[in-house]
Amino acid sequence: MVGASAFGSIAEPRTQPAPFEAVARRKRVFSGIQPSGSMTIGNYLGAVRRWVRQQHERQSIHCIVNLHAMTLPYDPIDLRRRTLDLAAELIACGIDPEKAILFVQSEVPEHTELTWILSTQTMFGELGRMTQFKDKGRGDERVGSGLFFYPVLMAADIILYDTDSVPVGEDQRQHIELTRDVAQRFNSVFGETFVIPEADIEKEGARIMALDDPTKKMSKSGGPANYIAFMDSPDEIRRKINRAVTDSGSEIVARDDKPAMKNLLGIYSLFTDTPISELEARYVGVGYGQFKRDLAEAIIEQMAPIQARLAELQADPDEIVRILNRGTERAREIATPKMEQVRQVTGISLKAGW
Ligand code: ATP
Ligand code: LTN
């Protein structure tokens, strides 16, 4: 319980600084991605591209969140394969495992331990308001309660590392708001323990829409017509772009009443680093067919070097496992003392006081 006891108040200021506080540190970034399928251009444009850029100036930690991927029905053999494939995809995209810490969530048991502790500070009602739970659970009573708990595990992932900023797509904004609320609540109950993280959501690329339905977000667990993935061959990419839904009319403009074109122009602009207005001007009077052919080639060209590197990495899965094991060690160097601090302030540690 909270409050004073013969052993002192748990909210009392600590007399000794925690070891991690003694070292001045760079801004720390943490983000996660589920091994629920091959990485899509939505993941890349919304999040991963930024992780690659930020690793040079910030201390970056990237986690393959396999425990999150268990919250919907899955095949265990696929999960292991997808975990290794996703690690290879991230490295192929430019995550440098010498710079950033890249690891698999289940290898650091502190994530699940902290989830339980944070669950005691998370309201049932808060979790019920999460739109992802409502979307993925679809109101089905028989949905696993892990899906309900998903945001608590995500909060634990983030605050376990004293994260300053969380680079994600727009769909994760609500989860990060909840993370902040839970961390603040914990700090006010048990004393300053966690850094309160900020969401880092870019305007461009934050929400890439599905190719077969521009009102839904592109998602690697959607059907194959929904996304373009890094595992897709050039021919598949051509076919998928060719079949992508378009709007009525024939104008190639990024207007709100043209959601399909707005999405395709957005993708084109991000991949080629060309302002949308310039693309709109280039395609005045040009048909959808030519536009789509050009877009497919632009995507293929940008993805080619990444795909070549990916093929090399996939040829040596033992090396990927070695990289992930090293990432686990480095992640635990941060997670273990933090978790010990949490055990102390919550009164579940039997070691001498903090
Ligand atoms: P799933 O289909 O299993 O839910 P997902 O493709 O939505 O997976 P996640 O692993 O949940 O991807 O997300 C990894 C990162 O990619 C997150 O930061 C998320 O916000 C971002 N992201 C996912 N989809 C998109 C998208 N369509 N547009 C922009 N960012 C996205
Ligand atoms: N829920 C996230 C994946 C995720 C995550 C995280 C993202 C799990 N833990 C921590 C950022 C920080 C998603 O993209 N669906």
GROMACS .gro file of N, CA, C and O and ligand atoms in nm, residues 30-34 43 51 63 65 68 105 132 136 150 153-155 157-158 166-168 171-172 175-176 217 220, ligand 2:
model
  127
   30PHE      N    1   1.280   0.512  -2.829
   30PHE     CA    2   1.241   0.369  -2.827
   30PHE      C    3   1.123   0.352  -2.922
   30PHE      O    4   1.030   0.432  -2.923
   31SER      N    5   1.127   0.244  -3.001
   31SER     CA    6   1.008   0.213  -3.078
   31SER      C    7   1.000   0.063  -3.103
   31SER      O    8   1.100  -0.008  -3.090
   32GLY      N    9   0.880   0.017  -3.136
   32GLY     CA   10   0.860  -0.126  -3.155
   32GLY      C   11   0.786  -0.155  -3.284
   32GLY      O   12   0.717  -0.067  -3.339
   33ILE      N   13   0.801  -0.276  -3.331
   33ILE     CA   14   0.730  -0.319  -3.452
   33ILE      C   15   0.695  -0.466  -3.437
   33ILE      O   16   0.775  -0.545  -3.385
   34GLN      N   17   0.574  -0.501  -3.478
   34GLN     CA   18   0.527  -0.639  -3.459
   34GLN      C   19   0.572  -0.731  -3.572
   34GLN      O   20   0.557  -0.694  -3.689
   43ASN      N   21   0.492   0.093  -4.278
   43ASN     CA   22   0.583   0.088  -4.162
   43ASN      C   23   0.708   0.172  -4.192
   43ASN      O   24   0.757   0.244  -4.106
   51TRP      N   25   1.361   0.605  -3.786
   51TRP     CA   26   1.451   0.538  -3.691
   51TRP      C   27   1.592   0.537  -3.747
   51TRP      O   28   1.689   0.558  -3.674
   63CYS      N   29   1.268  -0.252  -3.091
   63CYS     CA   30   1.226  -0.379  -3.034
   63CYS      C   31   1.129  -0.449  -3.128
   63CYS      O   32   1.032  -0.387  -3.176
   65VAL      N   33   0.841  -0.667  -3.136
   65VAL     CA   34   0.748  -0.696  -3.025
   65VAL      C   35   0.668  -0.824  -3.054
   65VAL      O   36   0.551  -0.821  -3.088
   68HIS      N   37   0.349  -0.880  -2.846
   68HIS     CA   38   0.231  -0.811  -2.900
   68HIS      C   39   0.171  -0.889  -3.016
   68HIS      O   40   0.049  -0.893  -3.033
  105GLN      N   41   1.151  -0.855  -2.795
  105GLN     CA   42   1.082  -0.826  -2.668
  105GLN      C   43   1.086  -0.942  -2.568
  105GLN      O   44   1.116  -0.924  -2.451
  132GLN      N   45  -0.771   0.082  -3.105
  132GLN     CA   46  -0.714  -0.039  -3.167
  132GLN      C   47  -0.783  -0.164  -3.110
  132GLN      O   48  -0.811  -0.259  -3.184
  136LYS      N   49  -0.961  -0.415  -3.355
  136LYS     CA   50  -0.912  -0.552  -3.372
  136LYS      C   51  -0.998  -0.653  -3.298
  136LYS      O   52  -1.012  -0.767  -3.341
  150TYR      N   53  -0.279  -0.517  -2.437
  150TYR     CA   54  -0.176  -0.476  -2.533
  150TYR      C   55  -0.112  -0.340  -2.499
  150TYR      O   56   0.010  -0.327  -2.494
  153LEU      N   57   0.141  -0.349  -2.205
  153LEU     CA   58   0.271  -0.403  -2.245
  153LEU      C   59   0.349  -0.298  -2.324
  153LEU      O   60   0.470  -0.282  -2.306
  154MET      N   61   0.280  -0.225  -2.407
  154MET     CA   62   0.347  -0.121  -2.486
  154MET      C   63   0.400  -0.010  -2.394
  154MET      O   64   0.513   0.039  -2.412
  155ALA      N   65   0.322   0.026  -2.294
  155ALA     CA   66   0.368   0.128  -2.198
  155ALA      C   67   0.493   0.078  -2.126
  155ALA      O   68   0.591   0.151  -2.108
  157ASP      N   69   0.711  -0.143  -2.236
  157ASP     CA   70   0.823  -0.140  -2.333
  157ASP      C   71   0.892  -0.003  -2.329
  157ASP      O   72   1.014   0.006  -2.325
  158ILE      N   73   0.809   0.098  -2.332
  158ILE     CA   74   0.861   0.234  -2.350
  158ILE      C   75   0.927   0.286  -2.223
  158ILE      O   76   1.042   0.330  -2.223
  166VAL      N   77   0.916   0.867  -2.881
  166VAL     CA   78   0.870   0.742  -2.942
  166VAL      C   79   0.827   0.770  -3.087
  166VAL      O   80   0.717   0.821  -3.111
  167PRO      N   81   0.914   0.742  -3.183
  167PRO     CA   82   0.879   0.768  -3.324
  167PRO      C   83   0.787   0.659  -3.379
  167PRO      O   84   0.827   0.544  -3.393
  168VAL      N   85   0.664   0.698  -3.409
  168VAL     CA   86   0.560   0.603  -3.454
  168VAL      C   87   0.472   0.669  -3.558
  168VAL      O   88   0.479   0.790  -3.581
  171ASP      N   89  -0.136   0.602  -3.596
  171ASP     CA   90  -0.223   0.503  -3.530
  171ASP      C   91  -0.182   0.474  -3.385
  171ASP      O   92  -0.263   0.422  -3.309
  172GLN      N   93  -0.059   0.510  -3.349
  172GLN     CA   94  -0.014   0.480  -3.213
  172GLN      C   95  -0.027   0.596  -3.115
  172GLN      O   96   0.010   0.585  -2.999
  175HIS      N   97  -0.211   0.521  -2.788
  175HIS     CA   98  -0.136   0.433  -2.697
  175HIS      C   99  -0.027   0.510  -2.622
  175HIS      O  100   0.004   0.481  -2.507
  176ILE      N  101   0.031   0.608  -2.690
  176ILE     CA  102   0.138   0.684  -2.624
  176ILE      C  103   0.080   0.781  -2.522
  176ILE      O  104   0.136   0.801  -2.414
  217LYS      N  105  -0.609   0.204  -4.289
  217LYS     CA  106  -0.463   0.219  -4.292
  217LYS      C  107  -0.398   0.096  -4.352
  217LYS      O  108  -0.450  -0.015  -4.336
  220LYS      N  109   0.044  -0.463  -4.224
  220LYS     CA  110   0.106  -0.587  -4.274
  220LYS      C  111   0.020  -0.709  -4.245
  220LYS      O  112   0.039  -0.813  -4.308
  356LTN     N1  113   0.176  -0.106  -3.076
  356LTN     C1  114   0.283  -0.072  -3.165
  356LTN     C2  115   0.401  -0.162  -3.155
  356LTN     C3  116   0.473  -0.134  -3.028
  356LTN     C4  117   0.543  -0.016  -2.997
  356LTN     C5  118   0.595  -0.038  -2.867
  356LTN     C6  119   0.566   0.103  -3.064
  356LTN     C7  120   0.483  -0.217  -2.922
  356LTN     N2  121   0.557  -0.161  -2.825
  356LTN     C8  122   0.669   0.061  -2.803
  356LTN     C9  123   0.640   0.202  -3.001
  356LTN    C10  124   0.690   0.181  -2.871
  356LTN    C11  125   0.231  -0.075  -3.306
  356LTN     O1  126   0.293  -0.021  -3.390
  356LTN     N3  127   0.124  -0.138  -3.334
   0.00000   0.00000   0.00000
